[in-house]
Short mmCIF file of C-alpha atoms in Angstrom, two decimals:
data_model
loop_
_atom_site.label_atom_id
_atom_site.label_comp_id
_atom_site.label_asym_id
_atom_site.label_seq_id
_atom_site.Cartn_x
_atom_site.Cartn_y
_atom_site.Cartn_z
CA UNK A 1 94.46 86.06 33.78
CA UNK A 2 96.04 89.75 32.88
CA UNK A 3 94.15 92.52 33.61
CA UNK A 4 93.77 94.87 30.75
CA UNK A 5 95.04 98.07 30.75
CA UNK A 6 96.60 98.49 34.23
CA UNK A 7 97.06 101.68 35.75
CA UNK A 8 99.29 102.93 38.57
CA UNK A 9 98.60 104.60 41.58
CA UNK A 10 98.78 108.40 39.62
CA UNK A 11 96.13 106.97 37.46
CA UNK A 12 98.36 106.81 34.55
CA UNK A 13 99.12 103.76 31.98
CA UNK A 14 101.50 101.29 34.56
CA UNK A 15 104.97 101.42 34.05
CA UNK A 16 107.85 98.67 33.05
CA UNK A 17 109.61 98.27 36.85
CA UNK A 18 112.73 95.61 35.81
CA UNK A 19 113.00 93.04 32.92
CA UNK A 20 116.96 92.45 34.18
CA UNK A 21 116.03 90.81 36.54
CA UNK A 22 112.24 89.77 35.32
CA UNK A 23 110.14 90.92 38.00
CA UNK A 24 105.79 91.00 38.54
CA UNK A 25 103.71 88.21 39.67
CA UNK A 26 103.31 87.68 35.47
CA UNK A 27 106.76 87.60 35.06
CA UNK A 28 107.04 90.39 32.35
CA UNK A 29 108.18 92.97 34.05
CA UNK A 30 105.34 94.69 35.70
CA UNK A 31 103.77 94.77 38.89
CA UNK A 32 100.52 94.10 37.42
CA UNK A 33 97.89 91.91 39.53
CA UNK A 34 95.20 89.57 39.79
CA UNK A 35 92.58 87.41 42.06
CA UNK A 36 95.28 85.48 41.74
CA UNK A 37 98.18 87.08 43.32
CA UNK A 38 97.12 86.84 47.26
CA UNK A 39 100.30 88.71 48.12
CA UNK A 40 99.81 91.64 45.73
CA UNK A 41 103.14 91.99 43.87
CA UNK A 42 102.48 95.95 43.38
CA UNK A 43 104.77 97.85 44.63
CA UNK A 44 107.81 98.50 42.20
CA UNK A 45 110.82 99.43 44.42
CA UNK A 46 114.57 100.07 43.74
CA UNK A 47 116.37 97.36 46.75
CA UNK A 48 118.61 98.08 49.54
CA UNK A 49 120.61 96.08 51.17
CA UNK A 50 118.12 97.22 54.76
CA UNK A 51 115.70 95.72 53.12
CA UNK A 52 116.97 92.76 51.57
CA UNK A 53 118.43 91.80 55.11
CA UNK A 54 115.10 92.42 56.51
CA UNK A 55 113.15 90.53 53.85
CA UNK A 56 115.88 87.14 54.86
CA UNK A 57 115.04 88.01 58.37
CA UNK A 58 111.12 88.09 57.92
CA UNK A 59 111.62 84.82 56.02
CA UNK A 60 111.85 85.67 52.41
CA UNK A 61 115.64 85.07 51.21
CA UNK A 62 115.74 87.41 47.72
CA UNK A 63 119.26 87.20 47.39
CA UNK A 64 119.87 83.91 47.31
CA UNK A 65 119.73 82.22 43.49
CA UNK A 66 116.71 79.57 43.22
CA UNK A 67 117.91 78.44 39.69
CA UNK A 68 115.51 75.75 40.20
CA UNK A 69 112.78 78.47 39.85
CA UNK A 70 114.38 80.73 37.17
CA UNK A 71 115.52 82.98 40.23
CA UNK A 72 118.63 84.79 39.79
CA UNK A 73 118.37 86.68 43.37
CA UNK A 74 118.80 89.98 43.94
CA UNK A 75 121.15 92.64 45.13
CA UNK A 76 120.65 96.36 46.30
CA UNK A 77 119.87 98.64 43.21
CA UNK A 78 117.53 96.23 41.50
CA UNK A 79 114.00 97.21 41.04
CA UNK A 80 111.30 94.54 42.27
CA UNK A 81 107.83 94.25 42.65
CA UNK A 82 107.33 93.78 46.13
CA UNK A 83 104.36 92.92 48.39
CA UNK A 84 102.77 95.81 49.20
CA UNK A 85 102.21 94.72 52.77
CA UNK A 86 105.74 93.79 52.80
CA UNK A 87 106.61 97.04 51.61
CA UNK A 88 104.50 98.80 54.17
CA UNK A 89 106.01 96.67 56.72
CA UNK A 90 109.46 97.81 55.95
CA UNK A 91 108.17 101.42 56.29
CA UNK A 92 106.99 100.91 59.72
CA UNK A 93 110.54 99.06 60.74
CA UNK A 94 112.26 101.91 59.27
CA UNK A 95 113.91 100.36 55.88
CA UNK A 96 111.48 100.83 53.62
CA UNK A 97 112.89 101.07 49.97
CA UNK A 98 112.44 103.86 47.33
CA UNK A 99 109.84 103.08 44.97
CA UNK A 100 108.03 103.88 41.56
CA UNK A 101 104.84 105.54 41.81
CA UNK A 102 104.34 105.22 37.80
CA UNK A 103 105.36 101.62 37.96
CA UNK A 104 103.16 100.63 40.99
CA UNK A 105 99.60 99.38 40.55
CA UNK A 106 97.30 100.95 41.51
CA UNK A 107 96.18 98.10 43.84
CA UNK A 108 98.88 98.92 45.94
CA UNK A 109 96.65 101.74 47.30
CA UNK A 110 94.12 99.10 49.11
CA UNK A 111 97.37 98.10 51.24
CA UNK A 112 99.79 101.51 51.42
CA UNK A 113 98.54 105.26 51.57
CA UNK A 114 99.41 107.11 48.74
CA UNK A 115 101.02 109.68 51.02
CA UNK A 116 103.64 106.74 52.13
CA UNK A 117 104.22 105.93 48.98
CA UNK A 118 104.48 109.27 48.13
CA UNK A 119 107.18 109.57 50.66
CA UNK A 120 108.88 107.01 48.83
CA UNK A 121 109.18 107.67 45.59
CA UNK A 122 111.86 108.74 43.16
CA UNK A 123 109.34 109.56 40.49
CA UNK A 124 106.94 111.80 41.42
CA UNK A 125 105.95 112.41 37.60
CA UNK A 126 105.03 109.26 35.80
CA UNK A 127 106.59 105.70 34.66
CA UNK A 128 110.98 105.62 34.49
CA UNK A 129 111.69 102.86 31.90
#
């Protein structure tokens, strides 16, 4: 079940993070959120290749193609919405990626300080298409 009217962590309408490739636990492009979504998909970051290598590492291959699963895996410079404890945990080892603030949910703020995120972003003003 969508949540209506989702708002990101400046308390503004949420943002479109990627629909090339499709990212958000709904698949439309947003890091929107649910009961549902145990691993809270919220954080919309541009990759890196630090993190991508660290995600593989920590168990999570992203750049691999699942085409089984409609995956086309990723590659530094696409935007994702990531875990938000994933995310923080990438912070704390040192790769953590550039982010979105307008295109992060503002659920994201029960896992990650907005002054991390903060730290983070390339917006600091609102959604980027």
């Amino acid at each position: 079940m969508e949540i209506a009217d989702p708002v990101n962590v400046l308390g503004q309408p949420l943002g479109t993070c990627s629909t090339d490739p499709v990212t958000g636990f709904f698949r439309d492009g947003h890091c929107n959120t649910c009961r549902e979504d145990a691993g809270s998909h919220t954080v919309c970051a541009v990759l890196t290749d630090e993190f991508l290598a660290l995600s593989k590492y920590l168990g999570n291959d992203l750049t691999t193609p699942r085409p089984e699963f409609g995956f086309p895996g990723l590659a530094a410079g696409d935007r994702w919405c990531l875990c938000a404890g994933r995310f923080l945990q990438a912070v704390e080892e040192g790769c953590g990626p550039k982010i979105l603030l307008g295109c992060t949910h503002e659920r994201a703020l029960d896992v990650v300080p907005l002054e991390t995120l903060r730290a983070h972003a390339i917006d600091d003003a609102g959604a980027q298409g």
